[in-house]
Short mmCIF file of C-alpha atoms in Angstrom, two decimals:
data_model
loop_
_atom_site.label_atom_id
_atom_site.label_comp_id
_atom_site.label_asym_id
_atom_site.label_seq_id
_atom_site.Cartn_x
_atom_site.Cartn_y
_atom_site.Cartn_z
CA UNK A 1004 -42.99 64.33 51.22
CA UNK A 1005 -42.64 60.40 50.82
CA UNK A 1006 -39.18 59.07 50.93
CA UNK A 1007 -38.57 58.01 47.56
CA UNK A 1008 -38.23 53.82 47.54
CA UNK A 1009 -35.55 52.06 46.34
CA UNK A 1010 -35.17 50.12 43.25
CA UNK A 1011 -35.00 46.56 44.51
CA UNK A 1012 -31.17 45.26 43.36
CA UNK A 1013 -31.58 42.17 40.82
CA UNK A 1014 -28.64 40.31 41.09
CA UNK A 1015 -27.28 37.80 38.29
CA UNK A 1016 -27.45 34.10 39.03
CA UNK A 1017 -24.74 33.65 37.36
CA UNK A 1018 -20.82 35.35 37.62
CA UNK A 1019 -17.96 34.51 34.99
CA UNK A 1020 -15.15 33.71 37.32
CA UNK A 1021 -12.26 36.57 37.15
CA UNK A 1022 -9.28 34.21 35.86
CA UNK A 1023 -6.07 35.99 35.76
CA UNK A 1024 -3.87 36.86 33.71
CA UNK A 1025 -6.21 37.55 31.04
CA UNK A 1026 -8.09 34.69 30.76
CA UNK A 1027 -10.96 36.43 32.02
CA UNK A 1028 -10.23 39.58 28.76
CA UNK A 1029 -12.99 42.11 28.11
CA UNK A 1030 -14.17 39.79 24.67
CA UNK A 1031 -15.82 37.36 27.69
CA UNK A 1032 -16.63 39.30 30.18
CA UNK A 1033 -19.11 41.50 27.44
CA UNK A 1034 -20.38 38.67 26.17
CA UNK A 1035 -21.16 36.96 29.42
CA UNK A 1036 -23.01 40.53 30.02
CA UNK A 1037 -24.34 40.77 26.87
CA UNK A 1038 -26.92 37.40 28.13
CA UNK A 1039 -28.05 39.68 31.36
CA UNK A 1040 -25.27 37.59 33.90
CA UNK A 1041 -22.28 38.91 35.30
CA UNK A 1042 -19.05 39.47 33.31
CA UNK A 1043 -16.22 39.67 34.86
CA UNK A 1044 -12.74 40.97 33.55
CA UNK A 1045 -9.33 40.04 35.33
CA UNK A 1046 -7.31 43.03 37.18
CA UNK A 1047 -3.93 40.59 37.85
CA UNK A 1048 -0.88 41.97 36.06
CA UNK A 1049 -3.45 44.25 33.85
CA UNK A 1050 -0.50 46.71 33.37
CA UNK A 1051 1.56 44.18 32.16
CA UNK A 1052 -0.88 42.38 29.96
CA UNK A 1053 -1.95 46.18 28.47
CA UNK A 1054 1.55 46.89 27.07
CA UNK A 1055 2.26 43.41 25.62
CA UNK A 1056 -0.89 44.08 23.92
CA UNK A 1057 0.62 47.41 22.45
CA UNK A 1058 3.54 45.66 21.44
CA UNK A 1059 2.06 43.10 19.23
CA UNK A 1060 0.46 46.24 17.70
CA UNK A 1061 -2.96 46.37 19.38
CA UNK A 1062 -4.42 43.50 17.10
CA UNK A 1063 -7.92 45.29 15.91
CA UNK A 1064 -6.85 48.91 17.31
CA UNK A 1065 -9.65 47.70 20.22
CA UNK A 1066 -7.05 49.37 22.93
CA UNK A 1067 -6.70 52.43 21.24
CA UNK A 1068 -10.80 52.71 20.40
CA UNK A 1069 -11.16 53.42 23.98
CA UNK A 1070 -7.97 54.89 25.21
CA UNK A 1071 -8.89 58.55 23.70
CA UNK A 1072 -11.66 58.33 26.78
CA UNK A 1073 -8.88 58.09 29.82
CA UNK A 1074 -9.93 61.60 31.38
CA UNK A 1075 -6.85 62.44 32.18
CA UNK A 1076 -4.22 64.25 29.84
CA UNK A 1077 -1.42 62.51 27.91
CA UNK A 1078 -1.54 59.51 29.65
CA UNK A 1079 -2.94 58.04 26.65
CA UNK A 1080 -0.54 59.34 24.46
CA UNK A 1081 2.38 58.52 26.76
CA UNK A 1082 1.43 55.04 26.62
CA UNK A 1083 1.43 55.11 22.68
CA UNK A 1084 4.87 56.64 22.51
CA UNK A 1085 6.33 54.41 24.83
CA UNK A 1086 4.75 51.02 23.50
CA UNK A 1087 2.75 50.72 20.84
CA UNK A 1088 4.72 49.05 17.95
CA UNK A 1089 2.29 49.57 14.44
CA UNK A 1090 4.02 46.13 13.04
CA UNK A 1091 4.71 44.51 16.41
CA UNK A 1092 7.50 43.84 17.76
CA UNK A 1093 10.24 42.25 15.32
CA UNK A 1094 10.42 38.32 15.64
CA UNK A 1095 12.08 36.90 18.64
CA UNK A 1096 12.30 40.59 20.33
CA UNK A 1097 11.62 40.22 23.75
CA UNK A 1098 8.59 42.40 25.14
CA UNK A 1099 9.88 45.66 26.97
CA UNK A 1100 8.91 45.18 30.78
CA UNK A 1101 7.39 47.28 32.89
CA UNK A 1102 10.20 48.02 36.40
CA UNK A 1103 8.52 45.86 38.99
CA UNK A 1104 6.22 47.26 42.05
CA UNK A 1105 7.70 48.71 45.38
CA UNK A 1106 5.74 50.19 47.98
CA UNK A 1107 5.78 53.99 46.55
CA UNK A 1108 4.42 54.08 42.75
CA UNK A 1109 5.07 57.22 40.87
CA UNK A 1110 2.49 59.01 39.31
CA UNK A 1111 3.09 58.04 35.90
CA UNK A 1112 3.26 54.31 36.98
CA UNK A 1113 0.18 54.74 38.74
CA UNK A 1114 -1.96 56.31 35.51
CA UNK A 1115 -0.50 53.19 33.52
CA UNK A 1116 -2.09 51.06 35.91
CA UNK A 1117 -4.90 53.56 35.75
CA UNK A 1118 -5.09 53.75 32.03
CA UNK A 1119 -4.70 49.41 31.61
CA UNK A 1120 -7.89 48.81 33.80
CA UNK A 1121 -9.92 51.77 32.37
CA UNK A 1122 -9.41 50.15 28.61
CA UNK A 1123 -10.35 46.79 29.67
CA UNK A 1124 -13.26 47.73 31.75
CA UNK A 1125 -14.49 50.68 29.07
CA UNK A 1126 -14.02 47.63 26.42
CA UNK A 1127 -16.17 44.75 28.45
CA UNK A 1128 -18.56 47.72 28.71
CA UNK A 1129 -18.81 48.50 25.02
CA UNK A 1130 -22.27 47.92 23.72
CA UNK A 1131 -24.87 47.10 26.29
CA UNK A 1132 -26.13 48.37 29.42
CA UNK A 1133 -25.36 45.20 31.87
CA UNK A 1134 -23.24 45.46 34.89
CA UNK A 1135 -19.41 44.55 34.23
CA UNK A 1136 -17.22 43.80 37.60
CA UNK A 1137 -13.29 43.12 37.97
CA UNK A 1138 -11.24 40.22 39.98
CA UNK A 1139 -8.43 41.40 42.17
CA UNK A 1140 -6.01 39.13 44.62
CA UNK A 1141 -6.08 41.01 47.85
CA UNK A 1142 -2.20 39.30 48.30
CA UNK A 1143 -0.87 41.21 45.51
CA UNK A 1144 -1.31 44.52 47.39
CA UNK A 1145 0.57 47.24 45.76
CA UNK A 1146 -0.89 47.83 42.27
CA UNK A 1147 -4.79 47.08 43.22
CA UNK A 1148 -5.63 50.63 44.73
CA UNK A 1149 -4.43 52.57 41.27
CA UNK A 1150 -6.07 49.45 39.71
CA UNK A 1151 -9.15 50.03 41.25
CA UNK A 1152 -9.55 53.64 40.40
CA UNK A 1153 -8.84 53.21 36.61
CA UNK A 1154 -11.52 50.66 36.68
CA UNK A 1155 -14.20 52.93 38.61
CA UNK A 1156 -12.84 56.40 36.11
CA UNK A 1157 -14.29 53.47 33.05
CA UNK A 1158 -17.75 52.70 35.09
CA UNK A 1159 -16.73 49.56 37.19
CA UNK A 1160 -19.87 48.16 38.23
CA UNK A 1161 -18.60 45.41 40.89
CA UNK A 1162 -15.62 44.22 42.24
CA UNK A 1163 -14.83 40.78 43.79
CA UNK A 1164 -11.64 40.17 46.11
CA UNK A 1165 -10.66 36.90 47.22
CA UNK A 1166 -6.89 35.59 48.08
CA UNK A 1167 -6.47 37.02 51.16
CA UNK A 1168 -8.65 39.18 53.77
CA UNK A 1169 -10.03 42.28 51.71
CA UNK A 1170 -11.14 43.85 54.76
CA UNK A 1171 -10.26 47.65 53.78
CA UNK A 1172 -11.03 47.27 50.08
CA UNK A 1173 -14.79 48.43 50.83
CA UNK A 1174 -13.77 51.30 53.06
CA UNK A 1175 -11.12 51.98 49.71
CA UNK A 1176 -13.71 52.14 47.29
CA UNK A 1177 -15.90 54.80 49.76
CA UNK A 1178 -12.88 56.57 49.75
CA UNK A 1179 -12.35 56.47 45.79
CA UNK A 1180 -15.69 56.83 45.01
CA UNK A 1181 -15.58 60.44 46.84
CA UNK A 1182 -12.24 61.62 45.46
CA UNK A 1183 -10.51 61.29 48.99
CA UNK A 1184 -7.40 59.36 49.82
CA UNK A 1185 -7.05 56.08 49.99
CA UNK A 1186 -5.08 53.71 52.26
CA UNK A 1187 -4.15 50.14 52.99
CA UNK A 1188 -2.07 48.35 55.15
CA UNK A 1189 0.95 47.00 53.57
CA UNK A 1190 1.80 43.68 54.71
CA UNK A 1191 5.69 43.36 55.17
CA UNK A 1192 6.91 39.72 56.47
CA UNK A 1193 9.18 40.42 59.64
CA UNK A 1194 7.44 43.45 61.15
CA UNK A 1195 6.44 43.89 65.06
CA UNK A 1196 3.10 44.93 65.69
CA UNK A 1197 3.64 48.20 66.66
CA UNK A 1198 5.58 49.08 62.96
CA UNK A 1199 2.74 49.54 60.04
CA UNK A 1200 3.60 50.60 56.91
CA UNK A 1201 0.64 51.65 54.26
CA UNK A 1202 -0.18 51.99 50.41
CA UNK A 1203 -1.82 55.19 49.52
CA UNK A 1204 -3.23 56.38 46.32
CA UNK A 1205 -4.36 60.09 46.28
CA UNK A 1206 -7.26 60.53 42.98
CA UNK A 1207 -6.51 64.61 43.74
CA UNK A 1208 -2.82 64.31 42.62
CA UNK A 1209 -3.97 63.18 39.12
CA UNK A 1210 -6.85 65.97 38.43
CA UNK A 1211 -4.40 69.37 39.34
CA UNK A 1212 -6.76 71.32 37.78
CA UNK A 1213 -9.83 70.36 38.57
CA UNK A 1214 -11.10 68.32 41.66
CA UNK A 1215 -11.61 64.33 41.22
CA UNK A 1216 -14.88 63.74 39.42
CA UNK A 1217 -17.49 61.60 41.57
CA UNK A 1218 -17.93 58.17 41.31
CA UNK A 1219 -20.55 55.60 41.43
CA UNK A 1220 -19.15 53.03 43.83
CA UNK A 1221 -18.75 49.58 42.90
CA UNK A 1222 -20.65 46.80 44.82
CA UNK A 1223 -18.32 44.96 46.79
CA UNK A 1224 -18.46 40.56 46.92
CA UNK A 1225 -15.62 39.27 48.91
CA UNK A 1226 -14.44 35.35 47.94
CA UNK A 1227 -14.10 33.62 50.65
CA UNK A 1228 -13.32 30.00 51.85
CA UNK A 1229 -15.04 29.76 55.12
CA UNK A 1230 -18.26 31.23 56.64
CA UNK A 1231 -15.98 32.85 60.08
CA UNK A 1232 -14.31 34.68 57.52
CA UNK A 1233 -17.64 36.10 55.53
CA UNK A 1234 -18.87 36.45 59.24
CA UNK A 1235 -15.79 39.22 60.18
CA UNK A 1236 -15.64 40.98 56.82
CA UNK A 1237 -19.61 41.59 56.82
CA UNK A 1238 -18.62 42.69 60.82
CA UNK A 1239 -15.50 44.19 60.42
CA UNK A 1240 -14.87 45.53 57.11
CA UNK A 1241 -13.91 48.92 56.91
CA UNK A 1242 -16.81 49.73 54.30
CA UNK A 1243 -19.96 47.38 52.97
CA UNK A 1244 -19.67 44.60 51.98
CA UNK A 1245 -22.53 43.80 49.43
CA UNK A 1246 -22.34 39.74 48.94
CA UNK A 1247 -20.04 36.96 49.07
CA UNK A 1248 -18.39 34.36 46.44
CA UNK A 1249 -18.21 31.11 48.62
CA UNK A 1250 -15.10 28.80 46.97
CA UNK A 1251 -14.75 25.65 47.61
CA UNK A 1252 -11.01 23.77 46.94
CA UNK A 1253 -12.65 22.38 43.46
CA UNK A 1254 -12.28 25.63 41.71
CA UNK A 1255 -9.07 26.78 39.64
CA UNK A 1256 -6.20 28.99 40.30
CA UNK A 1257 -5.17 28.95 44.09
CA UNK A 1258 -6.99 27.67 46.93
CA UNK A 1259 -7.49 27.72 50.62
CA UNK A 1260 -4.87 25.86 52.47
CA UNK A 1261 -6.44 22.40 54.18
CA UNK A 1262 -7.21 23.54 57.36
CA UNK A 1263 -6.95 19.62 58.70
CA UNK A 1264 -3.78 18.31 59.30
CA UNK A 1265 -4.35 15.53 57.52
CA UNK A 1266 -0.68 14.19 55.21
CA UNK A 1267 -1.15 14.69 50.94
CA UNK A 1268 -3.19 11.56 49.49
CA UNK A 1269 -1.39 9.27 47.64
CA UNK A 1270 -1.17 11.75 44.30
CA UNK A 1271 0.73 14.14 46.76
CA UNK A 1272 -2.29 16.31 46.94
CA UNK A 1273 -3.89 18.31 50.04
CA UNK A 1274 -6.46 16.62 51.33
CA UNK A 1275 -10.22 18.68 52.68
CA UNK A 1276 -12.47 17.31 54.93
CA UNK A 1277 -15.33 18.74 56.48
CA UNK A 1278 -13.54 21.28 58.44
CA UNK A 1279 -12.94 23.21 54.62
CA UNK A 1280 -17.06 23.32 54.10
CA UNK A 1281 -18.33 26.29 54.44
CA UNK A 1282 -21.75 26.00 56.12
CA UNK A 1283 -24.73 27.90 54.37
CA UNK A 1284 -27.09 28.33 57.23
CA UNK A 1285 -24.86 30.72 58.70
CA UNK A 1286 -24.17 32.28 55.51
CA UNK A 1287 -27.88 33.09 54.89
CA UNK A 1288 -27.77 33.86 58.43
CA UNK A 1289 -25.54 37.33 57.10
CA UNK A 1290 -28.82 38.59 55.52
CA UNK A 1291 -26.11 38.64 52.34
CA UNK A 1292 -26.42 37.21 48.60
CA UNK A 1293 -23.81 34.56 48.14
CA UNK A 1294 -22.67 32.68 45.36
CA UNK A 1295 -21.66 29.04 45.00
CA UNK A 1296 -18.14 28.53 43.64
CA UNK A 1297 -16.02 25.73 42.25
CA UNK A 1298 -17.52 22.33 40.89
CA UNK A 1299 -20.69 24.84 40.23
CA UNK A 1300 -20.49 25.01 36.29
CA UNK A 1301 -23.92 22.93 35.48
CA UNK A 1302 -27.51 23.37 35.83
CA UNK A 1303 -28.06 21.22 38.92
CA UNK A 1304 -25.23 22.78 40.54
CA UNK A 1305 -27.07 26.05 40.16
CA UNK A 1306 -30.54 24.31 40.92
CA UNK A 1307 -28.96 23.43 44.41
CA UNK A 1308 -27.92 26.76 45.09
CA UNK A 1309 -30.75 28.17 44.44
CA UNK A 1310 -32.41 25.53 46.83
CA UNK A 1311 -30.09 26.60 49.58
CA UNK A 1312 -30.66 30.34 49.29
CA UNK A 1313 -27.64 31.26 47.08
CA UNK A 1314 -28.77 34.53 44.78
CA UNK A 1315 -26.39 31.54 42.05
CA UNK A 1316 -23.23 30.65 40.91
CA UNK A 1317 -19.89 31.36 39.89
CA UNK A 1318 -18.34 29.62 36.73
CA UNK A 1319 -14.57 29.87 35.85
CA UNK A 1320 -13.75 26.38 34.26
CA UNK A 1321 -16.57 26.52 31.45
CA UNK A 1322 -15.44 29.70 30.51
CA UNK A 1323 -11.99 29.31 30.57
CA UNK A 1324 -12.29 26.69 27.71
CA UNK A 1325 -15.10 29.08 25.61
CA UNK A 1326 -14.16 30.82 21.60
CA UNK A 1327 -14.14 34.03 23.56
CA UNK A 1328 -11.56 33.29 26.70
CA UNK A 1329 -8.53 35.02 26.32
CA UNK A 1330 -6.13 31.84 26.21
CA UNK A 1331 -4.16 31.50 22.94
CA UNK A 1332 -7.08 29.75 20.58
CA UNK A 1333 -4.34 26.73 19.74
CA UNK A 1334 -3.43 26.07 23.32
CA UNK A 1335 -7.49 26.02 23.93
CA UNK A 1336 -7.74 24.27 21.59
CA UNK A 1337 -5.92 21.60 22.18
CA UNK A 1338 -7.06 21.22 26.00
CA UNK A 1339 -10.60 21.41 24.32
CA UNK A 1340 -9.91 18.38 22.08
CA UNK A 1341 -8.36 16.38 25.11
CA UNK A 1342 -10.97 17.03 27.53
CA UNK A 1343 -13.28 15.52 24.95
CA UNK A 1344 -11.57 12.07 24.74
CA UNK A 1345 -11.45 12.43 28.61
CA UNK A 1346 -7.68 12.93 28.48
CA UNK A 1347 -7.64 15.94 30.93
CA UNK A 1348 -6.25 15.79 34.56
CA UNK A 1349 -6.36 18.67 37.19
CA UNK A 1350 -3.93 18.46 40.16
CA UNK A 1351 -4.16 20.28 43.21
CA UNK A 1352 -0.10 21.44 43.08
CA UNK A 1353 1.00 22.23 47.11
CA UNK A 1354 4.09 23.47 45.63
CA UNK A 1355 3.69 25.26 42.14
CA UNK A 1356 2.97 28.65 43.24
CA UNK A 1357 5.08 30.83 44.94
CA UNK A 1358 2.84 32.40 47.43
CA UNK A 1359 2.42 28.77 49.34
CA UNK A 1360 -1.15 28.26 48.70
CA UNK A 1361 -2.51 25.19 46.77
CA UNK A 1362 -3.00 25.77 42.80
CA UNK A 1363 -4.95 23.80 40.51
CA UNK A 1364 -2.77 22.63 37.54
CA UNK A 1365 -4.16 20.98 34.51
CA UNK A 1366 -2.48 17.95 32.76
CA UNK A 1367 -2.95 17.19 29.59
CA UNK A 1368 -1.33 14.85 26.94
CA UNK A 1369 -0.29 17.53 24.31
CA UNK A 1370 0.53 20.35 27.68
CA UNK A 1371 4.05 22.14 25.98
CA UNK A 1372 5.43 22.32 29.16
CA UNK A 1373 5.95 18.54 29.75
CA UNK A 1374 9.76 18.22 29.73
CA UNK A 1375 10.45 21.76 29.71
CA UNK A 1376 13.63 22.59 32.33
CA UNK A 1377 13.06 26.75 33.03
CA UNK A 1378 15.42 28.77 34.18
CA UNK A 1379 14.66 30.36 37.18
CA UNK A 1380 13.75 34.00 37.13
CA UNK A 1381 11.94 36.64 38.64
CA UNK A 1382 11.12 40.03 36.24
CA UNK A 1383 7.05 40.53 36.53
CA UNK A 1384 7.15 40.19 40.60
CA UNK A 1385 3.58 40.26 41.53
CA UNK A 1386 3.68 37.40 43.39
CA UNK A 1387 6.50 38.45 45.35
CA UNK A 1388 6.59 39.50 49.34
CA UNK A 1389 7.91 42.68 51.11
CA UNK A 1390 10.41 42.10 54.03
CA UNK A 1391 11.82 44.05 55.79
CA UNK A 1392 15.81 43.38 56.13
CA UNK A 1393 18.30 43.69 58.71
CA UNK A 1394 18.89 46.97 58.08
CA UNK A 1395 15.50 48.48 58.21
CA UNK A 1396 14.70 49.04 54.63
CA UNK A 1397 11.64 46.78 52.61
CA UNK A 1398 12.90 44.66 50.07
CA UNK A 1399 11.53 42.18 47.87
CA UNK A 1400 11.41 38.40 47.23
CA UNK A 1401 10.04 35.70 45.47
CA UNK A 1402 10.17 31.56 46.12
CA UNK A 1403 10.40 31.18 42.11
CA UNK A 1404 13.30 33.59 41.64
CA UNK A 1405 16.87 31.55 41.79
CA UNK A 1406 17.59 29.80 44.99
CA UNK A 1407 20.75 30.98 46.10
CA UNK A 1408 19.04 34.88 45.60
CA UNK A 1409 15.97 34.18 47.33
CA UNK A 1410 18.05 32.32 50.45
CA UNK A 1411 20.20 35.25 50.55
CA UNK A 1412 17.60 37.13 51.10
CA UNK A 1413 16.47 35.59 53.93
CA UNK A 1414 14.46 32.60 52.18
CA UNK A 1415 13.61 28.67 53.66
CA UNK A 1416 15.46 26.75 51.48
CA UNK A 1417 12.51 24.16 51.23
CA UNK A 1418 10.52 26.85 50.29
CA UNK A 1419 12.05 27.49 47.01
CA UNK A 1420 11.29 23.73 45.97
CA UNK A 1421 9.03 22.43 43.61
CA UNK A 1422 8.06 26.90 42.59
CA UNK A 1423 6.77 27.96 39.24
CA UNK A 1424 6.74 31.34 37.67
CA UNK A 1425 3.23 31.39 37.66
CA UNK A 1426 3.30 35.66 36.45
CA UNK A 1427 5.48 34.19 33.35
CA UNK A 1428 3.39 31.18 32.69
CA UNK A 1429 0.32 32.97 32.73
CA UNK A 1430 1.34 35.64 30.50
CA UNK A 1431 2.25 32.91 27.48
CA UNK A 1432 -1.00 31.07 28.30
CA UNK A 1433 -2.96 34.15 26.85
CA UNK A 1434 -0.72 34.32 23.91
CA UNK A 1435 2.05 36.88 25.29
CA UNK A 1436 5.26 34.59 26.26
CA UNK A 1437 8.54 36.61 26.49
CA UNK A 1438 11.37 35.44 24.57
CA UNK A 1439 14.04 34.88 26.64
CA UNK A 1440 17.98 35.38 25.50
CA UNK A 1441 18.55 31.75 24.25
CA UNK A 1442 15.51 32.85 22.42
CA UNK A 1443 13.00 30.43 24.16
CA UNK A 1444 9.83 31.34 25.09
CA UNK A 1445 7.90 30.75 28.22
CA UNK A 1446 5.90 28.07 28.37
CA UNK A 1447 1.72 28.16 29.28
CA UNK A 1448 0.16 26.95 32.51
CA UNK A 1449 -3.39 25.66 32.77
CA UNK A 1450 -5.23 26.26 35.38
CA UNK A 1451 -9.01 24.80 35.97
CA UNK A 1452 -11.33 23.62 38.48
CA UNK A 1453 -11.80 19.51 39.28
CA UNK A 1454 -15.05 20.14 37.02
CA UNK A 1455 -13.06 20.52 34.05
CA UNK A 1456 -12.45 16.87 33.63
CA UNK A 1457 -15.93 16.23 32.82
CA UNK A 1458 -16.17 19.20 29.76
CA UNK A 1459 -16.61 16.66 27.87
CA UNK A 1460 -20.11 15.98 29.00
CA UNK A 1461 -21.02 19.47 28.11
CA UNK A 1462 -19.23 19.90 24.83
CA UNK A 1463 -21.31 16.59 23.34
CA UNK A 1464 -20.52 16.99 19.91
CA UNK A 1465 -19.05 19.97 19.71
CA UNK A 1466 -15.70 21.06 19.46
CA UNK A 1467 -15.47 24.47 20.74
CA UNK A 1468 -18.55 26.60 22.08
CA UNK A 1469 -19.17 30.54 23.24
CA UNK A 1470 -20.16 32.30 26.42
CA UNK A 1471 -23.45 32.74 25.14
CA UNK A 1472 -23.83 28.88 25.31
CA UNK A 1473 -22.85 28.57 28.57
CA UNK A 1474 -24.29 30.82 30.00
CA UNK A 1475 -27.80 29.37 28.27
CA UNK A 1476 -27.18 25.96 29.13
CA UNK A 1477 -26.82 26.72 33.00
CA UNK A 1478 -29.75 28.87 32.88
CA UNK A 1479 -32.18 27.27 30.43
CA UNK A 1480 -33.73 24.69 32.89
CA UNK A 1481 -33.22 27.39 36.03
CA UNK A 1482 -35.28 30.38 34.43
#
């Protein structure tokens, strides 16, 4: 009998960036899928971002339209008790946070996570049949295998991992996929090599009755910065890897350190040279799809990576700025309206995020963060590192909390300097700022690729546009 053949894998030319937190909701990642291309919703802080959501009183009951489907019993429920507030929450009540990750999650902190990435996958999958993937940072390790699994339980149809080496994600989704175990290794700043600590997550500890279902598993892209680094994972990875996301230091959100050694330019920027460019002949080499990321949000820049073998691009900036994005509509707006009187500035920060990596920050006249002195504070903590201390145990710390904690914890001074609260920030750029006890709220960041600047060449006469009409204008003259 004749092996049956397989259906030959058509692959989108163009993926909506995964811009965390939130940015990237399940509103744009359906309707990026709804036009046949990739949607993609954001994993980072999902928990977080899930029970905010309940306690503005799940605006349009979307949330609890899909939570019923969780498969496993009273976690929906549980959720509802604990946060949903029918009226929201009272004005100038802070939101109720969630205790911050350490290395061993309970179970009912794991099914949260669970329960958070199922709704906003099962949502981006709502009406149509396309393919819907999520965005993970491999450096914020502890909630992403729970994460993961919530996703796949809701029909996860890709995942993309950048921020890091994701080497064991694709052996972690075999794993998942099959209703075994799953492990990773937990990175902890001051171990020897011959102490490794891990992150497990068990799918047979939440189904006691019954044996975890099957799975279809998710095809695996990995972003990376350089083509050595797509060259181990397709090598090395525990699992398959299925494509790669190739970013270049234009896009948004964090980049690749410089790996010259050349001093900040005269804006106090990092500066790339042709050590930071990936090169595509070994890339197609890999006998791997690739996309083309950062500076790639235009027809041309799609035409060329076509041209060079890409299978297309990935888009965050055009997105970002769309009617559907999840960034509060008044706050888009107004970067919007700036960007089209060419008011908009994007700076490559070496010092605004925590982790130590490069992040794109956009300036803008009307930004409500201009002048603002924040206290410094650490209560989300998924930025923040495991250590181990002088007596043994892992603890926790972060180059945004206050300086005098994060030196006592064994901390460089200089690398407190300069640190933003990026989990905080993010969180009141998509609409959810927590009141603080002075009754303040936290104020937005704006992140965006060097692209953005030039939105207004795309928004013509406009002043706002959808997905849809990106997503048409890249493709229109590239079939």
């Amino acid at each position: 009998m004749p092996k049956p053949v397989a259906t030959p894998i058509t692959w989108p030319r163009v993926i909506q960036g995964g811009m965390g937190v939130g940015v990237s909701n399940w509103r744009l990642a359906r309707a990026v899928a709804q036009r046949g291309q990739l949607g993609v919703v954001s994993g980072t802080s999902i928990d977080s971002l899930f029970v905010r959501r309940l306690q503005d009183g799940d605006l349009g009951g979307h949330l609890r339209s899909v939570m019923h489907r969780f498969p496993i019993p009273g976690v929906a429920e549980a959720a509802l008790r604990d946060y949903f507030l029918p009226n929201g929450r009272v004005a100038g009540a802070p939101y109720r946070l969630l205790p911050m990750y350490r290395q061993v999650l309970s179970l009912e902190r794991q099914r949260l996570l669970m329960l958070a990435a199922f709704v906003e996958v099962a949502l981006a999958k709502d009406g149509h049949t396309s393919p819907v993937g999520m965005n993970l940072l491999t450096k914020v390790q502890i909630p992403n295998l729970p994460t993961l699994y919530g996703a796949m339980l809701a029909g996860m149809d890709f995942v993309l991992m950048g921020a890091g080496i994701p080497r064991e994600i694709p052996g972690a989704l075999d794993a998942l996929s099959e209703g075994r175990e799953a492990r990773l290794r937990f990175d902890v700043e001051g171990d020897a090599g011959n102490v490794i600590e891990y992150l497990s997550f068990d799918p047979a500890s939440h189904f006691a009755a019954t044996a975890p279902p099957s799975l279809t598993r998710p095809k695996f892209l990995a972003i990376v910065a350089s083509h050595s680094l797509a060259t181990v994972l397709a090598r090395k990875a525990t699992g398959h890897v299925d494509g790669f996301v190739i970013e270049g230091p234009t896009a948004g959100g964090h980049n690749a350190p410089s790996r010259g050694n050349a001093p900040l330019n005269a804006r106090g920027e990092p500066v790339y040279g042709e050590r930071d460019a990936v090169d595509l002949a070994k890339m197609r080499e890999l006998g791997l799809p690739f996309w083309i990321a950062g500076g790639a949000g235009h027809p041309e820049r799609l035409r060329a990576a076509l041209a060079e073998g890409a299978a297309g691009v990935q888009v965050g900036g055009l997105f970002a700025c769309c009617d559907e994005s999840g960034i509060e509509p008044e706050l888009r707006r107004s970067v919007v309206a700036s960007a089209a009187r060419g008011e908009i500035d994007v700076f490559t920060d070496p010092l605004a995020s925590p982790t130590g990596y490069p992040f794109k920050v956009v300036r803008w006249p009307a930004d409500p963060s201009i002048g603002v002195e924040r206290k410094r504070l650490c209560d989300l903590g998924y930025l923040r590192i495991a250590y181990r201390t002088s007596a043994g145990s892992i603890s926790y710390r972060c180059a945004s909390e206050p300086v005098n904690t994060y030196v006592a914890k064994g901390g460089a001074l200089e690398d407190a300097a300069g640190r933003r609260c990026l989990c905080n920030s993010l969180m009141a750029t998509v609409g959810h700022a927590q009141v603080r006890a002075d009754g303040t709220l936290e104020s937005p960041i704006i992140t965006g690729g060097d692209d953005l600047k030039h939105l207004g060449d795309f928004l013509g006469s406009r002043s706002h546009y959808s997905a849809g009409d990106v997503v048409d204008w890249l493709l229109d003259a590239n079939g």
